[in-house]
Amino acid sequence: QQQVKQSPQSLIVQKGGISIINCAYENTAFDYFPWYQQFPGKGPALLIAIRPDVSEKKEGRFTISFNKSAKQFSLHIMDSQPGDSATYFCAASDLYDTNAGKSTFGDGTTLTVKP
Amino acid sequence: NAGVTQTPKFQVLKTGQSMTLQCAQDMNHNSMYWYRQDPGMGLRLIYYSASEGTTDKGEVPNGYNVSRLNKREFSLRLESAAPSQTSVYFCASNTYRVGATDGYTFGSGTRLTVV
């Protein structure tokens, strides 16, 4: 049972355009939703994260939109640049899991930004 | 500030051989994790350690064992490698306490091929 579903699998955007990646989750206990960015040959790196007490969080050109009732969240990359070309993973975790703050990941989206 | 260091970076094993993947973090994080990354399957949790002295199985633990040697180090052992264990392995760590986290810091990965 996949608890975090991510789409699309791949995305091609022109430079200056908006990239949108979507994730849906099933476990209503999830209360922490990070996005990670991974360049080829590197480990994923935390990009931005949101808690369900807010519907949107913005950091520079990156914005997370969160819809608690629909159990969905998305990453928006404004003014996409070729340097944004990478694989993006959404994740979710239950911060009141007393055992550990382990995350469940989506399958990833490969973003290509064409110059 | 090294963050999370994984060794080795690359390894080729023959079926049935054993090996240990090493991971060390210098951020005083209490929780550590081992994930495997396969094409189209995102990151799947193998084992995790919520704190020094504890370890637990994740989503795909079969064929692996772990040791939390101290607060800094968390190793992953393959006792009898199989071709299905060909993957990229990532170690991650974070500061976790009930209700709060700072997201994962990942190592750069170990690319393992079992022939």
PDB file of C-alpha atoms in Angstrom, chain B:
ATOM      1  CA  ASN B   1      31.057  20.528   8.690  1.00  0.00           C
ATOM      2  CA  ALA B   2      30.856  17.144   6.943  1.00  0.00           C
ATOM      3  CA  GLY B   3      27.194  16.303   7.676  1.00  0.00           C
ATOM      4  CA  VAL B   4      26.486  12.650   6.836  1.00  0.00           C
ATOM      5  CA  THR B   5      29.385  10.607   5.479  1.00  0.00           C
ATOM      6  CA  GLN B   6      28.877   7.271   3.754  1.00  0.00           C
ATOM      7  CA  THR B   7      31.524   4.746   2.761  1.00  0.00           C
ATOM      8  CA  PRO B   8      32.203   3.242   0.323  1.00  0.00           C
ATOM      9  CA  LYS B   9      30.789   5.308  -2.552  1.00  0.00           C
ATOM     10  CA  PHE B  10      30.813   2.394  -5.002  1.00  0.00           C
ATOM     11  CA  GLN B  11      30.957  -1.363  -4.531  1.00  0.00           C
ATOM     12  CA  VAL B  12      30.608  -4.444  -6.718  1.00  0.00           C
ATOM     13  CA  LEU B  13      29.841  -7.719  -4.949  1.00  0.00           C
ATOM     14  CA  LYS B  14      29.417 -11.255  -6.126  1.00  0.00           C
ATOM     15  CA  THR B  15      26.246 -13.089  -5.164  1.00  0.00           C
ATOM     16  CA  GLY B  16      26.637 -14.528  -1.673  1.00  0.00           C
ATOM     17  CA  GLN B  17      29.351 -12.136  -0.521  1.00  0.00           C
ATOM     18  CA  SER B  18      28.855  -9.985   2.541  1.00  0.00           C
ATOM     19  CA  MET B  19      29.669  -6.359   3.206  1.00  0.00           C
ATOM     20  CA  THR B  20      28.972  -3.518   5.604  1.00  0.00           C
ATOM     21  CA  LEU B  21      27.983  -0.030   4.541  1.00  0.00           C
ATOM     22  CA  GLN B  22      29.205   2.626   6.940  1.00  0.00           C
ATOM     23  CA  CYS B  23      27.464   5.864   7.898  1.00  0.00           C
ATOM     24  CA  ALA B  24      28.556   8.596  10.297  1.00  0.00           C
ATOM     25  CA  GLN B  25      27.024  11.979  11.137  1.00  0.00           C
ATOM     26  CA  ASP B  26      28.589  14.877  12.989  1.00  0.00           C
ATOM     27  CA  MET B  27      25.450  16.949  13.656  1.00  0.00           C
ATOM     28  CA  ASN B  28      24.558  15.398  17.016  1.00  0.00           C
ATOM     29  CA  HIS B  29      21.342  13.997  15.505  1.00  0.00           C
ATOM     30  CA  ASN B  30      19.529  11.396  17.574  1.00  0.00           C
ATOM     31  CA  SER B  31      17.809   9.483  14.743  1.00  0.00           C
ATOM     32  CA  MET B  32      19.387   7.715  11.772  1.00  0.00           C
ATOM     33  CA  TYR B  33      17.936   5.866   8.784  1.00  0.00           C
ATOM     34  CA  TRP B  34      18.887   3.623   5.898  1.00  0.00           C
ATOM     35  CA  TYR B  35      16.981   3.930   2.607  1.00  0.00           C
ATOM     36  CA  ARG B  36      17.406   2.267  -0.747  1.00  0.00           C
ATOM     37  CA  GLN B  37      16.621   4.043  -4.009  1.00  0.00           C
ATOM     38  CA  ASP B  38      15.554   2.103  -7.080  1.00  0.00           C
ATOM     39  CA  PRO B  39      14.399   3.594 -10.405  1.00  0.00           C
ATOM     40  CA  GLY B  40      10.736   4.534 -10.294  1.00  0.00           C
ATOM     41  CA  MET B  41      10.326   3.355  -6.706  1.00  0.00           C
ATOM     42  CA  GLY B  42      11.409   6.371  -4.733  1.00  0.00           C
ATOM     43  CA  LEU B  43      13.145   5.886  -1.414  1.00  0.00           C
ATOM     44  CA  ARG B  44      12.198   2.888   0.676  1.00  0.00           C
ATOM     45  CA  LEU B  45      13.101   2.588   4.348  1.00  0.00           C
ATOM     46  CA  ILE B  46      15.201  -0.443   5.250  1.00  0.00           C
ATOM     47  CA  TYR B  47      15.960   0.108   8.948  1.00  0.00           C
ATOM     48  CA  TYR B  48      16.036   3.033  11.308  1.00  0.00           C
ATOM     49  CA  SER B  49      17.345   3.951  14.733  1.00  0.00           C
ATOM     50  CA  ALA B  50      15.241   6.405  16.701  1.00  0.00           C
ATOM     51  CA  SER B  51      17.992   6.892  19.253  1.00  0.00           C
ATOM     52  CA  GLU B  52      21.277   5.381  20.328  1.00  0.00           C
ATOM     53  CA  GLY B  53      20.709   1.797  21.434  1.00  0.00           C
ATOM     54  CA  THR B  54      17.517   1.186  19.454  1.00  0.00           C
ATOM     55  CA  THR B  55      16.907  -0.134  15.940  1.00  0.00           C
ATOM     56  CA  ASP B  56      13.721  -1.085  14.096  1.00  0.00           C
ATOM     57  CA  LYS B  57      12.683  -2.551  10.784  1.00  0.00           C
ATOM     58  CA  GLY B  58      11.370  -0.359   8.022  1.00  0.00           C
ATOM     59  CA  GLU B  59       9.473  -1.241   4.870  1.00  0.00           C
ATOM     60  CA  VAL B  60      12.055  -3.560   3.230  1.00  0.00           C
ATOM     61  CA  PRO B  61      14.315  -5.111   5.939  1.00  0.00           C
ATOM     62  CA  ASN B  62      14.742  -8.636   4.537  1.00  0.00           C
ATOM     63  CA  GLY B  63      18.371  -9.502   3.786  1.00  0.00           C
ATOM     64  CA  TYR B  64      19.789  -6.674   5.901  1.00  0.00           C
ATOM     65  CA  ASN B  65      20.961  -6.080   9.440  1.00  0.00           C
ATOM     66  CA  VAL B  66      21.994  -2.883  11.185  1.00  0.00           C
ATOM     67  CA  SER B  67      24.071  -1.720  14.118  1.00  0.00           C
ATOM     68  CA  ARG B  68      23.836   1.623  15.884  1.00  0.00           C
ATOM     69  CA  LEU B  69      27.399   1.647  17.103  1.00  0.00           C
ATOM     70  CA  ASN B  70      27.107   4.964  18.970  1.00  0.00           C
ATOM     71  CA  LYS B  71      25.241   8.231  18.504  1.00  0.00           C
ATOM     72  CA  ARG B  72      27.291   9.106  15.405  1.00  0.00           C
ATOM     73  CA  GLU B  73      27.480   5.799  13.532  1.00  0.00           C
ATOM     74  CA  PHE B  74      24.862   3.527  11.962  1.00  0.00           C
ATOM     75  CA  SER B  75      25.988   0.640   9.768  1.00  0.00           C
ATOM     76  CA  LEU B  76      24.059  -1.561   7.333  1.00  0.00           C
ATOM     77  CA  ARG B  77      25.175  -5.137   6.697  1.00  0.00           C
ATOM     78  CA  LEU B  78      24.344  -7.447   3.826  1.00  0.00           C
ATOM     79  CA  GLU B  79      25.101 -10.964   5.031  1.00  0.00           C
ATOM     80  CA  SER B  80      24.656 -12.772   1.695  1.00  0.00           C
ATOM     81  CA  ALA B  81      24.241 -10.346  -1.175  1.00  0.00           C
ATOM     82  CA  ALA B  82      21.678 -11.042  -3.899  1.00  0.00           C
ATOM     83  CA  PRO B  83      21.220  -9.342  -7.302  1.00  0.00           C
ATOM     84  CA  SER B  84      17.913  -7.899  -6.002  1.00  0.00           C
ATOM     85  CA  GLN B  85      19.982  -5.818  -3.581  1.00  0.00           C
ATOM     86  CA  THR B  86      21.589  -3.902  -6.434  1.00  0.00           C
ATOM     87  CA  SER B  87      20.593  -0.351  -5.575  1.00  0.00           C
ATOM     88  CA  VAL B  88      21.730   3.016  -4.329  1.00  0.00           C
ATOM     89  CA  TYR B  89      21.781   3.140  -0.539  1.00  0.00           C
ATOM     90  CA  PHE B  90      21.338   6.356   1.378  1.00  0.00           C
ATOM     91  CA  CYS B  91      21.926   7.020   5.029  1.00  0.00           C
ATOM     92  CA  ALA B  92      20.058   9.916   6.610  1.00  0.00           C
ATOM     93  CA  SER B  93      19.829  11.531  10.023  1.00  0.00           C
ATOM     94  CA  ASN B  94      17.711  14.093  11.822  1.00  0.00           C
ATOM     95  CA  THR B  95      16.890  15.560  15.149  1.00  0.00           C
ATOM     96  CA  TYR B  96      13.577  14.080  16.151  1.00  0.00           C
ATOM     97  CA  ARG B  97      11.465  14.580  19.234  1.00  0.00           C
ATOM     98  CA  VAL B  98       7.761  13.988  19.515  1.00  0.00           C
ATOM     99  CA  GLY B  99       5.982  16.777  17.677  1.00  0.00           C
ATOM    100  CA  ALA B 100       8.992  18.311  15.958  1.00  0.00           C
ATOM    101  CA  THR B 101      11.701  17.582  13.439  1.00  0.00           C
ATOM    102  CA  ASP B 102      14.155  19.384  11.222  1.00  0.00           C
ATOM    103  CA  GLY B 103      13.907  17.117   8.176  1.00  0.00           C
ATOM    104  CA  TYR B 104      16.511  14.673   6.945  1.00  0.00           C
ATOM    105  CA  THR B 105      20.133  15.263   6.091  1.00  0.00           C
ATOM    106  CA  PHE B 106      21.237  12.638   3.572  1.00  0.00           C
ATOM    107  CA  GLY B 107      24.633  11.250   2.754  1.00  0.00           C
ATOM    108  CA  SER B 108      25.866  11.103  -0.836  1.00  0.00           C
ATOM    109  CA  GLY B 109      24.995   7.424  -1.231  1.00  0.00           C
ATOM    110  CA  THR B 110      26.614   4.053  -1.876  1.00  0.00           C
ATOM    111  CA  ARG B 111      26.087   2.598  -5.321  1.00  0.00           C
ATOM    112  CA  LEU B 112      26.046  -1.179  -4.926  1.00  0.00           C
ATOM    113  CA  THR B 113      26.006  -3.715  -7.745  1.00  0.00           C
ATOM    114  CA  VAL B 114      25.586  -7.411  -7.026  1.00  0.00           C
ATOM    115  CA  VAL B 115      26.569  -9.695  -9.894  1.00  0.00           C
TER     116      VAL B 115
END
